[in-house]
């Protein structure tokens, strides 16, 4: 029995948590992980220029951050060749997804995604009473044709697609994404989650007119820029849609230190190139470790690799638990048949070496 | 004409912004303010220990923050003598207010506040379709009796009271707050905004059983701890209500650097005492400046002072604009008769000296 009367939308929600954080797992285990490879964080670290800018900004943290994120929005607009009015900055892609669902989805309206795609998007859709319609992955990738079909069948308000995809690391070409836009019904807005875009081959990133009313793109400083803890994401889309965030967002929600750090990170193209090269090498390293142990690395356009165990979800889950007992934090896709894989983030060599040492021991323990 | 179909709740909202930030005003003016005294920021600055902790944390910003804010929640629980289950950490009081309204207010339900009280609360109530009912201030203070009366008349879901009050700086005794709780109808939850509590006399802070289902308290690191740019607020309330935030909050929304900085700030009691003393002296300084210029400082339990111009809102507004042209950023209450005042934040002596120099010139320009 409850002592509180919640709003009906909230009363219908489970007390669920999208992800259990690694710190919680560490507290349960009573010791820290040796290698933190489960959240697709970027252990190659942020630009030293961004770190220095954040350290300088710390003494001025008594000031609120600029509620317009003016400097960062203008820097992002210049970086992407769009107008500042096409850019909204928010507290990570997660925060922007919540706002976008609230802006566009009325209770009971349909939203289409893939079964096994990003759970936090589903969390926000459920949170605002949207009706989730899921289509299956095809060949370990999200299926644009199935997404468009479901969008037409359901007259969906939003259609979610991550390109490159999380959790599989797969990607579609720019042409395939553009064709998806043409296949969507007029009522649908494509939510194109490009959190991993900076790791992807150039041909995976479509050129989209920012005023194209059929799509909003989401980017982040959490992955390639290695600033997950700073909570900086941004959306690129039509000025009218971007402006509508001002009706509901937490205007003073953007951290001052993070805004300043993100501007500095964006300016440091050399560091981004360095990180990309390190990630590419780390993907190869993970593939080698997998191969040495009878697993297969799936092709990845991200800073993680899905490693196919050639078994099933029960086995992959047991493997993750066994790895965790050896101090390796990794995760796995939530839905069959992708859950035959474990998902391991790229990282510096000490992390790779720890994984290389732990994996054969874990596999042996399970055999 | 719009190209987008917004959810009905959003379509009904204005494209309004609760506050224009000082950076925006500076960009319009083409030069920075000499004294930033309009947002009740704390120019005495954060604890040097908090700054050092944030600077150390910057290199690890590649990691997400702990989604449970475990260390900070436990430190706050110990600080307040409550259980960790009674504490929710969020992106400032603003962020927590939005979540609280979403949790408890269905479209069309009544919410009671004072006409002239915190606009961002009203913004969130409107954003979730709540029906705002406003009662007038009495003698430059929020009126608990009128709030309780309106709550009973309207069977309000939420009743907002800031103690000490913003924008007037006035405060009620603990006994008066406790009496308000007894006066509320069963359906009402008191939202007790204590953003300025650390500046208030001890007798203004009620002792409340954290499991008292009639109230949720809100605190922040933005004011006394001088970490506005870090976006750290927290709520203290019944465990069941606190847990319900997990149904809708942005779980990975809390900045890692901010969490670490807040823990360090909370540990530095000496710095807090230093800031309190500086703020008390600055209130006296502002009162002296006011008196020298024919204005009257109202009593304040906060880090700002409402200065009575003994004129009307039109005069106070003109005074603010004239001060702004001289590089002084201040604000004013939005509603008569309180809008006869300007609201000036406490700050270090250079800011006070700049205000002391600008005020007589501004008054002369208006006379």
XYZ file of N, CA and C in Angstrom, chain A residues 14-21 24 28 119-120 123 331, chain B residues 67-68 243 245-252:
75
model
N 7.069 0.712 -13.720
C 7.806 -0.144 -12.784
C 8.886 0.678 -12.070
N 9.362 0.143 -10.958
C 10.444 0.797 -10.218
C 11.783 0.378 -10.799
N 11.845 0.301 -12.113
C 13.008 -0.310 -12.747
C 14.126 0.693 -12.955
N 15.299 0.166 -13.175
C 16.505 0.941 -13.435
C 17.068 0.428 -14.754
N 17.334 1.331 -15.719
C 17.795 0.857 -17.030
C 19.095 0.053 -16.955
N 20.062 0.563 -16.216
C 21.344 -0.128 -16.091
C 21.806 -0.054 -14.642
N 22.407 -1.113 -14.166
C 23.099 -1.058 -12.884
C 24.516 -0.572 -13.160
N 24.935 0.475 -12.448
C 26.243 1.056 -12.710
C 27.371 0.190 -12.179
N 28.007 0.227 -8.402
C 27.109 -0.614 -7.609
C 27.608 -2.066 -7.614
N 28.871 -4.299 -4.414
C 28.344 -5.636 -4.094
C 29.474 -6.650 -3.987
N 18.084 0.517 -24.285
C 16.987 0.438 -23.304
C 16.574 1.795 -22.733
N 17.502 2.757 -22.665
C 17.147 4.031 -22.047
C 16.132 4.794 -22.900
N 12.903 3.304 -21.911
C 12.574 3.794 -20.564
C 11.852 5.135 -20.645
N 29.460 -6.198 -20.601
C 28.009 -6.391 -20.678
C 27.668 -7.242 -21.883
N 25.520 6.261 -11.036
C 24.100 6.623 -11.181
C 23.351 6.621 -9.858
N 23.888 5.980 -8.864
C 23.261 5.991 -7.533
C 23.769 7.147 -6.661
N 12.275 6.889 -3.493
C 12.510 5.781 -4.428
C 11.760 5.985 -5.735
N 11.497 8.491 -7.551
C 12.273 9.245 -8.555
C 12.975 8.289 -9.531
N 13.316 7.086 -9.033
C 14.003 6.121 -9.906
C 13.148 5.688 -11.088
N 11.835 5.892 -11.011
C 10.981 5.501 -12.132
C 11.125 6.419 -13.334
N 11.578 7.644 -13.095
C 11.542 8.624 -14.193
C 12.825 9.418 -14.367
N 13.731 9.382 -13.403
C 14.880 10.276 -13.511
C 15.877 9.788 -14.571
N 16.733 10.687 -14.987
C 17.812 10.397 -15.922
C 18.935 9.754 -15.096
N 18.960 8.421 -15.069
C 19.783 7.732 -14.069
C 21.266 8.063 -14.157
N 21.745 8.268 -15.383
C 23.166 8.591 -15.522
C 23.371 10.104 -15.721
